């Protein structure tokens, strides 16, 4: 009977409108949610029965721009890598001595030279000799602080690797779980778009750690692979392992076996650098910091410390020194040990012989460290020798242009500064690329104006369907009154 | 209908991005304006960071050497003043002494003796003079006063010549006392340093030697002459008038011939003073040049900064206006 068909058509119209309103409300509610894909209702004519039918909800489509998402995820990893490197290099530059910093290592070496000049003008003055001692101590402290700073950065990198590994493992497990849920939901016919939103969010969170590619699998599942070809999830979840080392000292490196690398499913990823193909994101950057960049910085600092120790542990700089006797700067009280350079900058300390607080006397700054008999107290010759030792042009152990002690220190600092500026430029570029792709990806997201307009149409449609039902009802009523 | 619309999220993202960028640029320009120096020096200097470090080091050294040179110059100036007194004293005493002959009367002898003794006092006081708390003429032991008092010196000399009968004997004894390394002067009377002369660095490439010291032969000869004249005057019992007159006038002649040597010492000291002045002038000129170079490296043009700040301010205000306007345009508002 066509009247009842009309009724059922109108009913289906009402249902469809109600469902569409629900989708509009979901979109509007998730207007600000990251990773949310705008939902649209697909309508189709329901073809039940001979004549035309009502409306049927063919499905809820979740809009996503696959290409944009994939491209954006790769830039996420790039940005993660560059921002990790940049923030560490910014701190490294401050540690080694930003230009114009009066407390930096180069500035303190300059202050030591100034103190020696002042003492040389009035060698009999105890105050000026104490000034030299103070300046020496400050240089030692600056070296020690720098070494501690680098050590701290390495420990933070190690901790970050551990955190990221845990996050990676947890996220992979969650994605695996969501995969299974999606398959199940599909089978029962329920709406999977909420699950898809969730899955996208979790995958995005891994995107910074590693550059990943998402591949479709049957049943609505996905597989994850790094862009370098490591399979993270494909039915089976890869499990990553890492041993954190809370305390790292200068001599501990990955090569020495003291630091851990990544393992995947129990196997070490790479015996040379600990990370193998898992590079490209913030995880790789942390390894680069811990094992390359910061180790290089530590070595540079230790070579600087060695140069300072040798400038004074020299019979030309101090003829009163006996062979094998440490100079003004010592390696924890002993002369330089050429075989044990790692961490020297943390062990360097002013010779106790010239420090009254440790049983010494500042007189030796004027007479020479090995002078058992006090010399005339107006004699500036030894102070002048030490001044010459600091200005002498020498090269660091690893080579490079020769310079004064202050020049070598500021050379180290300026190289750190240049590296920082390059890293910042890279990061700005990465961020710009990422932002552009993000905007592209998001361009088909929720637009409130659009949703409001749609709501208007839905309202009208609902009203019209209700009107049809009313009319059909009154028609049936008329029939019944016959 | 196919409509390409910019979603709320991406629109918001773009807008926020703009605002953050303008804000960051504005903050940087403000900071540069208030310090007149580039905010991020490493980025501003690029390859020139080592140059800045070198300039800073040289400025530090420049300041230190300028102070050191000034102090040393003041010391030299004080020494010159003492030397002037010594020179004048020598001249005055010598003119009194050479006037004495064997015909001079007792009063003249007495006056000559007083003049010589006063002269010795003055010379010793000058050589013992200090600048601050440091003795000027004791070499590398500035906290040690170089000479004993004139009283003590004369009493030791009188002990030494006791029993001598002729002028020649007295002269020999006094000569030995002053000149022999085991004689009384170098063992008892001179308390300062006997080692190498004092050297002081006034500049990165210049060190001067401050040689005048209380044990210098020139000063010893002058003290010897005045001591001899004093002894001749007081020693009335043992010597003949002729001998005493001879000792006195010879002492006077010796003092006259000493004058040239004193001037020699003064002029070498003067050369050192000139070196110090030249060093200080050089330091001053270099400091100006270094500071100019430094400013050229780190300073930014305030006019550029002000212009940038104004432009950014306008940009930010425009951005705020546009954002507010767009926020008001929402279909939801019109559907009430």
Short mmCIF file of N, CA and C in Angstrom, two decimals, chain B residues 4 30 105 110 132 191 212 215 239 243 295 298:
data_model
loop_
_atom_site.label_atom_id
_atom_site.label_comp_id
_atom_site.label_asym_id
_atom_site.label_seq_id
_atom_site.Cartn_x
_atom_site.Cartn_y
_atom_site.Cartn_z
N UNK B 4 35.90 23.59 -1.85
CA UNK B 4 37.15 23.48 -1.10
C UNK B 4 37.13 24.56 -0.03
N UNK B 30 63.19 44.58 19.59
CA UNK B 30 63.14 45.40 20.81
C UNK B 30 64.41 45.21 21.62
N UNK B 105 140.41 78.47 57.86
CA UNK B 105 140.39 78.46 59.32
C UNK B 105 139.46 77.38 59.87
N UNK B 110 134.84 73.54 59.91
CA UNK B 110 133.63 73.04 60.56
C UNK B 110 132.44 73.12 59.62
N UNK B 132 104.48 54.83 47.85
CA UNK B 132 103.55 53.92 48.51
C UNK B 132 104.30 53.29 49.65
N UNK B 191 121.18 47.05 52.52
CA UNK B 191 120.29 45.95 52.91
C UNK B 191 119.41 45.46 51.75
N UNK B 212 118.86 51.96 38.38
CA UNK B 212 119.44 52.69 39.52
C UNK B 212 119.07 52.01 40.84
N UNK B 215 123.08 50.56 45.69
CA UNK B 215 124.46 50.09 45.73
C UNK B 215 125.22 50.40 44.44
N UNK B 239 145.19 64.06 62.38
CA UNK B 239 145.77 64.47 61.10
C UNK B 239 146.24 65.92 61.12
N UNK B 243 146.76 67.56 55.63
CA UNK B 243 146.11 66.30 55.24
C UNK B 243 144.61 66.47 55.18
N UNK B 295 82.87 47.54 18.01
CA UNK B 295 81.56 48.12 17.73
C UNK B 295 81.10 47.80 16.32
N UNK B 298 79.74 44.16 16.44
CA UNK B 298 78.55 43.74 17.19
C UNK B 298 77.39 44.71 17.15
#
